[in-house]
Short mmCIF file of C-alpha atoms in Angstrom, two decimals:
data_model
loop_
_atom_site.label_atom_id
_atom_site.label_comp_id
_atom_site.label_asym_id
_atom_site.label_seq_id
_atom_site.Cartn_x
_atom_site.Cartn_y
_atom_site.Cartn_z
CA MET A 673 -57.07 -93.96 -51.30
CA LYS A 674 -56.37 -90.50 -52.64
CA ARG A 675 -56.81 -87.47 -50.48
CA ILE A 676 -56.74 -83.65 -51.40
CA ILE A 677 -54.89 -81.31 -49.06
CA LEU A 678 -56.61 -77.99 -48.43
CA THR A 679 -54.55 -74.75 -47.83
CA ALA A 680 -55.05 -72.80 -44.66
CA GLY A 681 -56.43 -69.83 -46.47
CA ALA A 682 -59.02 -71.91 -48.30
CA ALA A 683 -59.90 -73.54 -45.00
CA ALA A 684 -60.32 -70.29 -43.35
CA VAL A 685 -62.79 -69.05 -46.10
CA CYS A 686 -64.72 -72.38 -45.68
CA PHE A 687 -64.90 -71.97 -41.93
CA PHE A 688 -66.03 -68.20 -42.28
CA LEU A 689 -68.81 -69.22 -44.54
CA LEU A 690 -69.80 -72.20 -42.33
CA GLY A 691 -69.81 -69.94 -39.35
CA ILE A 692 -71.87 -67.25 -40.99
CA LEU A 693 -74.40 -69.59 -42.68
CA GLN A 694 -74.85 -71.86 -39.74
CA GLY A 695 -74.94 -69.22 -37.13
CA CYS A 696 -72.00 -71.03 -35.21
CA ILE A 697 -70.30 -67.74 -34.10
CA LYS A 698 -72.37 -66.45 -31.13
CA ASP A 699 -70.58 -63.28 -30.13
CA SER A 700 -68.52 -60.44 -31.77
CA TYR A 701 -65.72 -61.42 -33.93
CA GLU A 702 -63.35 -59.01 -32.06
CA SER A 703 -64.28 -60.34 -28.66
CA THR A 704 -64.96 -63.78 -27.23
CA GLN A 705 -66.25 -66.27 -29.73
CA THR A 706 -67.90 -69.59 -29.11
CA PHE A 707 -68.27 -71.74 -32.12
CA THR A 708 -68.89 -75.35 -33.11
CA TYR A 709 -66.61 -77.38 -35.44
CA TYR A 710 -66.37 -80.98 -36.41
CA GLN A 711 -63.21 -82.94 -35.70
CA PRO A 712 -62.14 -85.98 -37.89
CA VAL A 713 -61.67 -89.24 -36.32
CA TYR A 714 -59.14 -91.24 -38.41
CA LYS A 715 -58.62 -94.89 -39.08
CA THR A 716 -56.45 -97.00 -41.39
CA ALA A 717 -57.84 -98.28 -44.65
CA ALA A 718 -57.52 -101.80 -43.24
CA GLU A 719 -59.63 -100.97 -40.12
CA VAL A 720 -62.27 -99.27 -42.24
CA ARG A 721 -62.54 -102.12 -44.66
CA ALA A 722 -62.58 -104.82 -41.95
CA ASN A 723 -65.61 -103.04 -40.49
CA ILE A 724 -67.60 -103.02 -43.70
CA LYS A 725 -70.10 -105.62 -42.71
CA SER A 726 -73.37 -106.22 -41.05
CA ASN A 727 -72.84 -104.50 -37.74
CA THR A 728 -75.31 -103.87 -34.92
CA PRO A 729 -78.30 -101.71 -36.03
CA GLN A 730 -77.81 -97.97 -35.42
CA PRO A 731 -80.24 -95.14 -34.80
CA ILE A 732 -81.35 -93.20 -37.94
CA GLN A 733 -79.97 -89.69 -37.52
CA ARG A 734 -79.38 -88.01 -40.85
CA PRO A 735 -81.04 -90.11 -43.57
CA GLY A 736 -80.04 -89.59 -47.04
CA LYS A 737 -80.55 -91.81 -50.31
CA ILE A 738 -82.98 -94.73 -50.21
CA TYR A 739 -82.97 -97.90 -52.13
CA LYS A 740 -85.47 -100.74 -52.13
CA TYR A 741 -84.37 -104.36 -53.23
CA GLY A 742 -86.74 -107.21 -52.56
CA GLN A 743 -88.14 -107.04 -49.10
CA TYR A 744 -85.24 -104.99 -47.87
CA ILE A 745 -84.72 -101.16 -47.69
CA PHE A 746 -81.30 -99.76 -47.86
CA LEU A 747 -81.15 -96.33 -46.26
CA ASN A 748 -78.02 -94.22 -46.41
CA GLU A 749 -76.90 -92.42 -43.15
CA LEU A 750 -75.11 -89.33 -44.52
CA ASP A 751 -71.41 -89.90 -44.70
CA LYS A 752 -71.47 -92.94 -42.34
CA GLY A 753 -72.90 -96.00 -43.94
CA ILE A 754 -76.13 -97.86 -44.80
CA HIS A 755 -79.19 -98.97 -42.60
CA VAL A 756 -80.44 -102.46 -43.48
CA ILE A 757 -84.20 -102.54 -42.82
CA ASN A 758 -86.30 -105.79 -43.16
CA ASN A 759 -89.45 -104.64 -44.69
CA LYS A 760 -91.34 -107.82 -45.25
CA ASN A 761 -94.15 -106.31 -43.11
CA PRO A 762 -94.35 -102.66 -44.13
CA SER A 763 -96.37 -101.97 -41.11
CA GLN A 764 -93.52 -102.96 -38.79
CA PRO A 765 -90.27 -102.60 -40.58
CA GLN A 766 -87.14 -103.75 -38.61
CA ARG A 767 -83.58 -102.24 -38.58
CA VAL A 768 -81.54 -105.48 -38.75
CA ALA A 769 -77.99 -104.16 -39.42
CA PHE A 770 -75.79 -101.15 -40.23
CA ILE A 771 -73.12 -101.31 -42.77
CA ASP A 772 -70.26 -98.88 -41.75
CA ILE A 773 -69.03 -97.08 -44.82
CA PRO A 774 -67.39 -93.64 -44.16
CA GLY A 775 -68.22 -91.11 -46.86
CA ASN A 776 -71.04 -93.09 -48.30
CA MET A 777 -73.77 -91.17 -50.05
CA ASP A 778 -75.06 -93.41 -52.90
CA ILE A 779 -76.28 -97.12 -53.32
CA ALA A 780 -77.34 -99.38 -56.28
CA VAL A 781 -77.94 -103.14 -56.43
CA LYS A 782 -77.93 -105.90 -59.00
CA ASN A 783 -78.08 -109.58 -58.39
CA ASN A 784 -77.35 -109.38 -54.70
CA ILE A 785 -74.25 -107.04 -55.20
CA LEU A 786 -74.64 -103.73 -53.62
CA TYR A 787 -72.44 -100.89 -54.96
CA ALA A 788 -71.56 -98.02 -52.81
CA ASP A 789 -69.10 -94.98 -52.62
CA LEU A 790 -66.57 -94.78 -49.89
CA TYR A 791 -65.17 -91.23 -50.44
CA THR A 792 -63.21 -91.57 -53.65
CA ASP A 793 -63.62 -95.49 -53.90
CA LEU A 794 -66.18 -97.72 -55.26
CA ILE A 795 -67.12 -100.92 -53.26
CA ALA A 796 -69.00 -103.95 -54.08
CA LEU A 797 -70.79 -105.91 -51.30
CA ASP A 798 -72.50 -109.28 -51.38
CA ILE A 799 -75.89 -108.87 -49.82
CA SER A 800 -77.29 -112.39 -50.57
CA ASN A 801 -77.94 -112.30 -46.91
CA PRO A 802 -78.43 -108.59 -46.08
CA GLU A 803 -77.94 -109.43 -42.40
CA GLN A 804 -74.47 -110.74 -43.22
CA VAL A 805 -73.08 -108.48 -45.69
CA VAL A 806 -69.59 -109.44 -47.10
CA LEU A 807 -66.97 -106.99 -48.77
CA LYS A 808 -66.06 -108.35 -52.08
CA LYS A 809 -64.25 -105.63 -54.04
CA VAL A 810 -62.74 -102.23 -53.59
CA ILE A 811 -61.79 -100.03 -56.67
CA GLU A 812 -59.73 -97.14 -55.38
CA ASN A 813 -59.83 -93.53 -56.53
CA VAL A 814 -62.29 -93.85 -59.20
CA PHE A 815 -64.16 -90.67 -57.94
CA PRO A 816 -61.02 -88.48 -57.53
CA HIS A 817 -62.78 -85.20 -57.63
CA ARG A 818 -66.13 -86.20 -56.36
CA TYR A 819 -65.50 -85.52 -52.76
CA TRP A 820 -63.09 -82.77 -53.15
CA ASN A 821 -63.16 -81.66 -49.49
CA SER A 822 -62.72 -85.06 -47.83
CA PHE A 823 -59.04 -85.47 -47.12
CA VAL A 824 -56.19 -86.54 -44.82
CA ALA A 825 -52.48 -85.55 -45.05
CA ASP A 826 -51.58 -89.24 -44.50
CA THR A 827 -52.83 -91.21 -47.45
CA THR A 828 -52.79 -94.39 -45.28
CA MET A 829 -55.58 -92.94 -43.06
CA ILE A 830 -59.32 -92.26 -43.75
CA ILE A 831 -61.62 -90.06 -41.94
CA ALA A 832 -64.11 -92.65 -40.38
CA SER A 833 -66.41 -90.17 -38.58
CA TRP A 834 -66.72 -86.61 -37.30
CA VAL A 835 -67.16 -85.53 -33.71
CA GLN A 836 -68.93 -82.28 -32.90
CA LYS A 837 -66.92 -79.94 -30.59
CA ASP A 838 -67.33 -76.50 -29.13
CA THR A 839 -64.55 -74.12 -28.44
CA VAL A 840 -63.98 -70.45 -27.36
CA VAL A 841 -61.44 -67.98 -28.54
CA LYS A 842 -61.06 -64.55 -26.99
CA SER A 843 -59.76 -62.44 -29.86
CA LYS A 844 -59.28 -62.21 -33.51
CA GLY A 845 -55.55 -63.17 -33.11
CA ASP A 846 -56.41 -66.21 -30.87
CA PHE A 847 -58.73 -67.48 -33.66
CA GLN A 848 -56.18 -67.10 -36.34
CA ASN A 849 -53.62 -69.00 -34.16
CA TRP A 850 -56.19 -71.68 -33.36
CA LEU A 851 -57.20 -72.08 -37.10
CA ASN A 852 -53.44 -72.45 -38.03
CA ARG A 853 -53.09 -75.37 -35.57
CA ASN A 854 -56.45 -77.02 -36.61
CA VAL A 855 -56.89 -76.22 -40.29
CA THR A 856 -58.02 -79.82 -41.19
CA ILE A 857 -60.91 -79.78 -38.81
CA PHE A 858 -63.06 -77.56 -40.81
CA PHE A 859 -63.02 -79.70 -43.85
CA VAL A 860 -66.48 -81.38 -43.86
CA SER A 861 -67.60 -83.19 -46.87
CA THR A 862 -69.87 -81.52 -49.35
CA GLN A 863 -72.67 -83.79 -48.47
CA LEU A 864 -72.33 -83.17 -44.66
CA TRP A 865 -72.49 -79.37 -45.61
CA ASP A 866 -75.74 -80.13 -47.27
CA ALA A 867 -77.11 -82.02 -44.36
CA PHE A 868 -76.11 -79.28 -41.83
CA SER A 869 -77.76 -76.62 -44.02
CA ASN A 870 -81.00 -78.24 -44.66
CA LYS A 871 -80.29 -83.07 -44.84
CA ALA A 872 -84.52 -111.16 -51.48
CA SER A 873 -86.02 -110.47 -55.00
CA ALA A 874 -86.76 -112.27 -58.20
CA ALA A 875 -85.96 -108.94 -59.93
CA PRO A 876 -82.20 -108.43 -60.57
CA TYR A 877 -82.27 -104.62 -59.79
CA GLY A 878 -83.55 -102.72 -56.95
CA VAL A 879 -85.34 -99.36 -57.17
CA GLY A 880 -83.56 -95.99 -56.07
CA GLY A 881 -85.11 -92.52 -55.58
CA SER A 882 -85.06 -89.61 -57.76
CA MET A 883 -82.25 -88.02 -55.80
CA ALA A 884 -79.87 -90.83 -56.83
CA ARG A 885 -76.46 -90.42 -58.28
CA PHE A 886 -76.10 -94.11 -59.03
CA THR A 887 -78.16 -96.13 -61.25
CA ILE A 888 -77.97 -99.61 -63.06
CA THR A 889 -79.17 -100.39 -66.50
CA ASN A 890 -78.58 -103.77 -67.88
CA ASP A 891 -74.88 -104.70 -67.10
CA ARG A 892 -73.61 -101.12 -66.51
CA LEU A 893 -73.41 -99.10 -63.34
CA TYR A 894 -73.63 -95.25 -64.22
CA THR A 895 -72.62 -92.78 -61.69
CA VAL A 896 -72.59 -88.98 -61.64
CA GLY A 897 -70.32 -86.66 -59.58
CA HIS A 898 -70.17 -82.74 -59.57
CA SER A 899 -69.33 -82.73 -63.33
CA ASP A 900 -68.61 -86.30 -64.45
CA LEU A 901 -70.39 -89.35 -65.61
CA ASP A 902 -68.71 -92.68 -64.97
CA VAL A 903 -69.49 -96.02 -66.49
CA PHE A 904 -68.80 -99.39 -64.87
CA ASN A 905 -69.08 -102.81 -66.73
CA ILE A 906 -70.73 -105.04 -64.23
CA THR A 907 -71.27 -108.13 -66.42
CA ASP A 908 -69.25 -109.91 -63.66
CA PRO A 909 -71.09 -108.18 -60.77
CA VAL A 910 -68.21 -108.73 -58.13
CA GLU A 911 -65.59 -107.42 -60.62
CA PRO A 912 -66.70 -103.87 -61.74
CA GLN A 913 -64.59 -102.69 -64.57
CA HIS A 914 -64.37 -98.90 -65.04
CA SER A 915 -65.06 -98.60 -68.76
CA SER A 916 -65.52 -94.84 -69.28
CA HIS A 917 -65.37 -91.35 -67.83
CA LYS A 918 -66.54 -88.09 -69.33
CA ASN A 919 -67.44 -84.52 -68.37
CA VAL A 920 -71.13 -83.73 -68.62
CA GLY A 921 -71.27 -80.25 -67.43
CA TRP A 922 -71.27 -78.63 -64.01
CA ASN A 923 -73.23 -78.97 -60.75
CA ILE A 924 -74.70 -82.32 -61.64
CA GLU A 925 -77.38 -83.56 -59.08
CA THR A 926 -79.04 -86.65 -60.26
CA ILE A 927 -79.30 -89.51 -62.65
CA TYR A 928 -82.42 -91.44 -63.81
CA PRO A 929 -82.51 -94.25 -66.41
CA PHE A 930 -85.45 -94.64 -68.92
CA MET A 931 -85.87 -96.55 -72.17
CA GLY A 932 -82.29 -96.78 -73.00
CA ASN A 933 -81.51 -93.30 -71.97
CA LEU A 934 -80.01 -91.45 -68.99
CA PHE A 935 -81.73 -88.30 -67.81
CA ILE A 936 -79.19 -86.26 -65.81
CA GLY A 937 -80.32 -83.35 -63.60
CA SER A 938 -78.10 -80.46 -62.93
CA GLN A 939 -78.42 -77.12 -61.19
CA SER A 940 -78.70 -75.30 -64.63
CA GLY A 941 -80.64 -77.90 -66.68
CA MET A 942 -81.51 -81.43 -67.71
CA TYR A 943 -79.38 -83.59 -70.02
CA ILE A 944 -80.42 -86.65 -72.06
CA TYR A 945 -77.71 -89.27 -72.91
CA SER A 946 -78.29 -92.20 -75.23
CA ILE A 947 -76.66 -95.46 -74.01
CA SER A 948 -77.28 -97.45 -77.10
CA ASN A 949 -73.45 -97.94 -76.65
CA PRO A 950 -73.50 -98.72 -72.94
CA ASP A 951 -69.89 -97.78 -72.44
CA ASN A 952 -69.98 -94.55 -74.41
CA PRO A 953 -73.15 -92.47 -73.51
CA VAL A 954 -73.85 -89.71 -75.94
CA GLN A 955 -75.78 -86.53 -75.30
CA THR A 956 -78.88 -86.33 -77.51
CA GLY A 957 -80.88 -83.48 -75.82
CA GLN A 958 -80.72 -80.76 -73.29
CA PHE A 959 -83.01 -78.29 -71.61
CA ASN A 960 -81.65 -75.24 -69.73
CA HIS A 961 -83.34 -73.55 -66.91
CA VAL A 962 -82.63 -71.04 -64.21
CA ARG A 963 -80.05 -72.08 -61.51
CA SER A 964 -81.78 -74.59 -59.02
CA CYS A 965 -81.48 -78.00 -57.74
CA ASP A 966 -82.89 -80.46 -60.22
CA PRO A 967 -84.10 -84.05 -59.72
CA VAL A 968 -85.79 -85.52 -62.80
CA ILE A 969 -87.89 -88.54 -63.74
CA ALA A 970 -89.56 -89.41 -67.05
CA ASP A 971 -92.20 -91.52 -68.74
CA ASP A 972 -93.03 -92.19 -72.39
CA LYS A 973 -93.84 -88.67 -73.39
CA TYR A 974 -92.69 -86.40 -70.52
CA ALA A 975 -89.95 -85.45 -68.14
CA TYR A 976 -90.82 -84.11 -64.66
CA VAL A 977 -88.19 -81.83 -63.16
CA THR A 978 -88.30 -80.18 -59.68
CA LEU A 979 -86.49 -77.01 -59.10
CA ARG A 980 -85.86 -75.74 -55.61
CA SER A 981 -83.98 -72.87 -53.87
CA GLY A 982 -81.53 -73.57 -51.07
CA THR A 983 -78.09 -72.86 -49.88
CA ALA A 984 -76.41 -75.43 -52.14
CA CYS A 985 -78.45 -74.58 -55.12
CA GLN A 986 -77.99 -70.85 -55.14
CA GLY A 987 -81.42 -70.24 -56.77
CA PHE A 988 -84.72 -68.83 -56.00
CA THR A 989 -87.11 -70.96 -58.06
CA ASN A 990 -89.49 -73.57 -56.43
CA GLU A 991 -91.47 -75.25 -59.17
CA LEU A 992 -92.32 -78.49 -61.06
CA ASP A 993 -91.57 -78.39 -64.75
CA ILE A 994 -93.04 -80.68 -67.12
CA LEU A 995 -91.17 -81.09 -70.38
CA GLN A 996 -92.37 -82.66 -73.60
CA LEU A 997 -89.57 -85.04 -74.77
CA ASN A 998 -90.13 -84.51 -78.61
CA GLY A 999 -88.11 -87.66 -79.48
CA LEU A 1000 -85.51 -86.90 -76.77
CA THR A 1001 -83.50 -84.63 -78.96
CA ASN A 1002 -85.21 -81.34 -78.27
CA PRO A 1003 -87.19 -81.20 -74.99
CA THR A 1004 -89.40 -78.31 -74.53
CA LEU A 1005 -91.18 -76.75 -71.44
CA LEU A 1006 -94.85 -77.58 -71.45
CA LYS A 1007 -96.15 -76.47 -68.10
CA VAL A 1008 -94.87 -74.92 -64.86
CA TYR A 1009 -96.57 -75.52 -61.39
CA ASN A 1010 -95.44 -73.48 -58.50
CA LEU A 1011 -94.49 -75.31 -55.32
CA THR A 1012 -92.85 -74.49 -52.01
CA ASN A 1013 -89.49 -76.27 -51.88
CA PRO A 1014 -89.75 -79.58 -53.97
CA HIS A 1015 -87.25 -82.29 -53.70
CA GLY A 1016 -87.58 -85.87 -54.97
CA LEU A 1017 -90.49 -87.25 -56.92
CA SER A 1018 -91.84 -90.62 -58.28
CA LYS A 1019 -94.54 -91.55 -60.60
CA ASP A 1020 -96.84 -94.82 -60.69
CA GLY A 1021 -99.01 -94.84 -63.78
CA SER A 1022 -100.97 -91.62 -63.88
CA VAL A 1023 -100.29 -90.83 -60.11
CA LEU A 1024 -97.38 -88.32 -59.46
CA PHE A 1025 -95.77 -88.03 -56.06
CA VAL A 1026 -93.78 -84.86 -55.18
CA CYS A 1027 -91.73 -84.29 -51.97
CA ASP A 1028 -92.29 -80.56 -51.21
CA GLY A 1029 -90.17 -80.02 -48.29
CA GLN A 1030 -91.99 -78.57 -45.29
CA ASP A 1031 -95.20 -78.76 -47.26
CA GLY A 1032 -95.10 -82.58 -47.13
CA LEU A 1033 -95.83 -84.99 -49.78
CA LYS A 1034 -98.18 -84.01 -52.55
CA ILE A 1035 -99.88 -86.64 -54.60
CA TYR A 1036 -101.34 -85.72 -58.06
CA ASN A 1037 -103.63 -87.17 -60.77
CA ALA A 1038 -101.18 -86.64 -63.70
CA ALA A 1039 -103.37 -88.12 -66.38
CA ASP A 1040 -103.61 -84.59 -67.96
CA VAL A 1041 -100.12 -83.04 -67.45
CA MET A 1042 -101.60 -79.57 -68.42
CA ASN A 1043 -104.08 -79.85 -65.48
CA LEU A 1044 -102.64 -81.73 -62.53
CA THR A 1045 -105.14 -82.24 -59.83
CA MET A 1046 -104.28 -82.81 -56.18
CA ILE A 1047 -105.45 -86.08 -54.79
CA LYS A 1048 -103.91 -85.75 -51.29
CA GLN A 1049 -101.39 -83.63 -49.54
CA LEU A 1050 -99.75 -85.47 -46.64
CA GLU A 1051 -98.69 -82.73 -44.29
CA ASN A 1052 -96.73 -82.62 -41.03
CA LEU A 1053 -93.55 -84.14 -42.67
CA ASP A 1054 -90.59 -82.55 -44.29
CA ALA A 1055 -90.45 -84.75 -47.31
CA TYR A 1056 -86.99 -85.39 -49.22
CA ASP A 1057 -87.43 -88.27 -51.44
CA VAL A 1058 -89.87 -90.98 -52.41
CA ILE A 1059 -90.05 -94.43 -53.97
CA THR A 1060 -93.38 -95.78 -55.18
CA MET A 1061 -94.07 -99.46 -56.07
CA GLN A 1062 -97.29 -101.63 -56.15
CA GLY A 1063 -99.26 -99.37 -53.87
CA ASN A 1064 -96.50 -98.62 -51.40
CA ALA A 1065 -94.72 -95.26 -50.84
CA LEU A 1066 -91.51 -95.07 -49.09
CA VAL A 1067 -90.81 -91.47 -48.06
CA VAL A 1068 -87.58 -90.08 -46.48
CA ALA A 1069 -88.41 -87.06 -44.47
CA LYS A 1070 -86.50 -84.97 -41.87
CA ASP A 1071 -87.95 -86.76 -38.92
CA GLY A 1072 -88.17 -90.38 -40.15
CA LEU A 1073 -88.92 -92.98 -42.76
CA TYR A 1074 -92.51 -93.07 -43.62
CA GLN A 1075 -94.56 -95.85 -45.46
CA PHE A 1076 -97.99 -95.25 -46.94
CA ASP A 1077 -100.42 -97.49 -48.58
CA TYR A 1078 -101.86 -95.76 -51.68
CA SER A 1079 -103.53 -98.85 -53.21
CA ASN A 1080 -106.88 -97.04 -52.57
CA LEU A 1081 -106.29 -93.29 -53.51
CA ALA A 1082 -109.57 -92.43 -51.70
CA ASN A 1083 -108.07 -93.82 -48.50
CA ILE A 1084 -104.26 -93.32 -48.38
CA ARG A 1085 -103.01 -94.87 -45.10
CA LEU A 1086 -99.89 -94.33 -42.99
CA LEU A 1087 -98.41 -97.89 -42.45
CA SER A 1088 -95.37 -97.11 -40.49
CA LYS A 1089 -92.78 -94.48 -39.32
CA MET A 1090 -89.23 -95.12 -38.28
CA ASP A 1091 -88.21 -92.04 -36.15
CA ILE A 1092 -84.92 -90.32 -36.47
CA SER A 1093 -82.89 -90.04 -33.32
CA LYS A 1094 -81.97 -86.48 -32.06
#
């Protein structure tokens, strides 16, 4: 497993920004300073891989991406692994296992094989019995630049977890000396940075949310990193073959498949790639916008894009853009709706669901895209992403995993909530 070594100077800059943005430094820089840092806990690659299995259920603390497959929910715990949740009864979901995968951020499933990232590696897990997961394959270093700030000097070791610590230095000189001795501890993964600053089926595939960076179409797994699109041939699901890699721009955020195309959201626009040749995606369309975070979904005629401000996105726009696809080659902006801080979204028929941060989950009648009408606003939840299917909405929020029954739009009901442990 490849690791990238950071210079002391770069780490100092990283720490300075972390301290300022997160308010970790509590006193004057020239006098006594108290600050928080995150110290890595190392394990060997063999130890980490031996523990990639169905372990004892763990509390949900920092939920990330969500994936639904059959009666199970797979919920990413940022940078740590995956919660396995039996959702046979949505009113009483049960955490049944936790799969320890350091550096994990993304999930996709085909034919009982779950694909996940482990820092720079791609792994394949047999989830025929999700409560007894088996590691089948590790493909090393297929995402060499994706987690540029997850590293160890000894390439036989992996950062398995992070431990929060507090320390005190009494002067500027003391701080520089301490930093020189402990340069590595400030290197927290990009996804951890985002989190701190915020965050059995008959069907062969599962369903992921709109914030996903992994997606499966036919016999290919498509993944996006900061600037790259990778393609894996999964005709043999337990033997993924890395078939192509290409640059698709910068600040790539999400990927969404629809009708033989990939809709790729970035901080500066939306890209449409044809996958008529599944191993060689070709760009067919593009829409540029101001710099903002950018999840995207689509239907037969329109693409729905949420733009939001935030520390990672460096933008000030908070809106829902509706684009007319125009044959997928020249998408044009049709309508803009101002929102508070929109994140993930989902669509079921003519009903559009938008996670609007602290404003909760907003549900619209989207039969007329030029005149969205609010059906319901579910408040008192800081919503991040949503999956809708057959009258059931799964919502990842800052304080828990919610499920709503929307089969009767006149009476949308809370079915359950799995709380996040503090």
